[in-house]
Each structure stands twice: as structure tokens, then as C-alpha cells.
Tab-separated table of C-alpha atoms in Angstrom:
chain	number	residue	atom	x	y	z
A	87	MET	CA	0.000	0.000	0.000
A	88	GLU	CA	1.155	3.519	-0.793
A	89	HIS	CA	-0.087	6.118	1.701
A	90	PHE	CA	0.554	9.858	1.544
A	91	THR	CA	-0.575	12.714	3.743
A	92	ILE	CA	-0.693	14.478	0.418
A	93	ALA	CA	-1.118	18.109	1.455
A	94	THR	CA	1.793	17.816	3.890
A	95	VAL	CA	4.006	16.007	1.373
A	96	ALA	CA	3.212	18.587	-1.309
A	97	GLU	CA	3.811	21.533	1.032
A	98	LYS	CA	7.254	20.212	1.992
A	99	SER	CA	8.478	19.800	-1.585
A	100	PRO	CA	10.421	22.750	-3.015
A	101	ASP	CA	10.628	21.032	-6.425
A	102	PHE	CA	8.767	22.267	-9.488
A	103	ARG	CA	7.690	18.686	-10.216
A	104	ARG	CA	8.123	15.426	-8.309
A	105	VAL	CA	6.541	12.115	-9.347
A	106	LEU	CA	5.390	10.371	-6.164
A	107	TRP	CA	3.817	7.252	-7.621
A	108	THR	CA	3.309	5.662	-11.022
A	109	GLY	CA	0.876	2.855	-11.733
A	110	GLY	CA	-0.189	1.116	-14.897
A	111	HIS	CA	-3.051	3.556	-15.508
A	112	THR	CA	-2.427	6.674	-13.386
A	113	GLN	CA	0.341	8.784	-11.904
A	114	LEU	CA	0.527	11.034	-8.815
A	115	VAL	CA	2.697	14.151	-9.099
A	116	ILE	CA	3.255	17.111	-6.747
A	117	MET	CA	4.203	20.544	-8.042
A	118	THR	CA	5.386	23.822	-6.551
A	119	ILE	CA	5.042	26.850	-8.834
A	120	PRO	CA	7.081	29.854	-7.633
A	121	PRO	CA	5.565	33.356	-7.426
A	122	GLY	CA	5.227	34.705	-10.962
A	123	GLY	CA	5.770	31.218	-12.402
A	124	GLU	CA	3.557	28.917	-14.406
A	125	ILE	CA	3.269	25.334	-15.526
A	126	GLY	CA	3.352	26.472	-19.143
A	127	GLU	CA	0.666	26.176	-21.785
A	128	GLU	CA	0.308	22.567	-22.900
A	129	VAL	CA	-2.015	19.912	-24.259
A	130	HIS	CA	-1.908	16.269	-23.171
A	131	GLU	CA	-3.237	14.127	-25.994
A	132	GLY	CA	-4.834	10.972	-24.596
A	133	ILE	CA	-4.176	11.965	-20.956
A	134	ASP	CA	-6.759	13.276	-18.500
A	135	GLN	CA	-5.459	15.395	-15.618
A	136	ILE	CA	-6.979	16.268	-12.242
A	137	LEU	CA	-5.254	19.024	-10.234
A	138	THR	CA	-5.939	19.768	-6.551
A	139	PHE	CA	-4.527	22.963	-5.046
A	140	VAL	CA	-2.975	22.789	-1.572
A	141	SER	CA	-1.804	26.367	-0.976
A	142	GLY	CA	-1.173	29.664	-2.708
A	143	THR	CA	-3.286	31.476	-5.276
A	144	GLY	CA	-3.280	31.155	-9.002
A	145	GLU	CA	-5.183	31.277	-12.222
A	146	ALA	CA	-6.418	28.237	-14.129
A	147	ARG	CA	-6.480	28.743	-17.885
A	148	VAL	CA	-8.360	25.856	-19.425
A	149	ALA	CA	-9.907	25.722	-22.908
A	150	GLY	CA	-9.896	29.522	-23.205
A	151	GLU	CA	-11.522	30.099	-19.802
A	152	ARG	CA	-9.819	31.701	-16.781
A	153	LYS	CA	-10.667	31.109	-13.145
A	154	GLU	CA	-8.935	31.873	-9.851
A	155	VAL	CA	-7.730	28.824	-7.925
A	156	VAL	CA	-7.016	28.647	-4.186
A	157	SER	CA	-6.385	25.989	-1.558
A	158	GLY	CA	-8.996	23.232	-1.741
A	159	ASP	CA	-9.907	23.824	-5.399
A	160	LEU	CA	-9.836	20.991	-7.915
A	161	VAL	CA	-9.647	21.444	-11.698
A	162	VAL	CA	-10.249	18.722	-14.279
A	163	VAL	CA	-8.450	18.960	-17.625
A	164	PRO	CA	-9.794	16.429	-20.146
A	165	ALA	CA	-7.369	14.901	-22.640
A	166	GLY	CA	-6.652	17.143	-25.618
A	167	THR	CA	-7.514	20.386	-23.776
A	168	LYS	CA	-5.139	23.365	-23.884
A	169	HIS	CA	-4.308	24.498	-20.349
A	170	ASN	CA	-1.933	26.436	-18.127
A	171	PHE	CA	-1.794	27.267	-14.426
A	172	VAL	CA	-0.167	30.508	-13.306
A	173	ASN	CA	0.890	31.560	-9.811
A	174	THR	CA	-0.669	34.991	-9.229
A	175	GLY	CA	0.223	35.329	-5.555
A	176	PRO	CA	3.252	36.198	-3.439
A	177	ASN	CA	3.745	32.623	-2.170
A	178	PRO	CA	4.367	29.314	-3.956
A	179	LEU	CA	1.345	27.711	-5.634
A	180	VAL	CA	1.383	24.114	-4.397
A	181	LEU	CA	-0.691	21.344	-5.931
A	182	TYR	CA	-0.905	17.662	-6.606
A	183	THR	CA	-2.105	16.205	-9.848
A	184	VAL	CA	-3.193	12.820	-11.108
A	185	TYR	CA	-2.531	11.907	-14.740
A	186	GLY	CA	-4.344	9.061	-16.432
A	187	PRO	CA	-2.432	7.434	-18.018
A	188	PRO	CA	1.008	8.505	-16.662
A	189	ASP	CA	2.694	11.482	-18.338
A	190	HIS	CA	6.168	11.604	-16.757
A	191	ALA	CA	9.083	9.260	-16.082
A	192	ASP	CA	8.594	7.188	-12.948
A	193	GLY	CA	10.380	8.853	-10.022
A	194	ALA	CA	11.203	12.015	-11.979
A	195	VAL	CA	12.244	15.042	-9.910
A	196	HIS	CA	12.680	18.430	-11.576
A	197	ARG	CA	13.797	21.231	-9.278
A	198	THR	CA	12.763	24.008	-11.695
A	199	LYS	CA	10.549	24.505	-14.734
A	200	GLU	CA	13.675	25.016	-16.815
A	201	GLU	CA	15.028	21.659	-15.661
A	202	ALA	CA	11.670	20.011	-16.429
A	203	ASP	CA	11.520	21.585	-19.904
A	204	ALA	CA	15.096	20.484	-20.657
A	205	ALA	CA	14.371	16.900	-19.557
A	206	GLU	CA	11.280	16.782	-21.766
A	207	ALA	CA	13.129	18.261	-24.759
A	208	ALA	CA	15.952	15.719	-24.356
A	209	GLY	CA	13.505	12.810	-24.113
A	210	HIS	CA	14.417	12.082	-20.481
A	211	ASP	CA	10.899	12.518	-19.097
A	212	GLU	CA	8.960	9.833	-20.932
A	213	PRO	CA	6.303	7.837	-19.082
A	214	PRO	CA	6.852	4.115	-18.666
A	215	THR	CA	5.376	1.913	-21.371
A	216	ALA	CA	3.071	-0.901	-20.476
């Protein structure tokens, strides 16, 4: 059994992205977006994503709509939907997200967005294949 006190685990992580668990059909990832930072506009073809916000304030930009997000909010991003999440507050925007199926390399840790982008560009952040 994997057990996480997820809000506490997410709050303690200074990393932009950290994969906590990868299964055959889903993946659990925690993220910390620094003030003024963002995840970056993206589309996940064939991958649904559910994001739950732990602390901070931000803006969800999903399918052309914008909405403020705060602690306790959950946003669903269906596969193939353009999205971005931007930190609009003075403190880190902390969240955890579930991808189905997995979207990142099992156990991946990226300290910054730049590190995450470089890993993706180099092909070092590919999800496991079944």
C-alpha cells in the first residue's frame, strides 16, 4: 500500500515537479510553482489530468476560460484540452495532480521549470510503457 498525507508532502516539496507514484493507468505528481511562475501552456493528448490545489493562489487557464484557484480547489483537464496554471500570488502555488495514463518518467524530480523543460526536450521525461 502507498499512503501519503498528500497536502503535507506537497507543502514540503520545493521542487517544481516530483513524481510520487506511477501505476499502470495513473500517476501522482506534486508541483510547486514559484511566485510569478507557471506550468506552461500545454495539451496532453490521450491523458486526463486532475489538479488539486494545496496552498497559494493562481489562475487556471483551461480551454480559453480563466478562473482563480485557491487551496482546496480541484480542476479537471480532459485529454486534448489546452491548459496552463499561473501563480498569481506572493507565495508558492502548491498542488498535486493525477494523470491518467502517466505522463512523466517514474520517479522524476525536476527542481525548476527550466530543468523540467530540458528533460522533456531531451527525451528524459517519458512515461513508462506498459
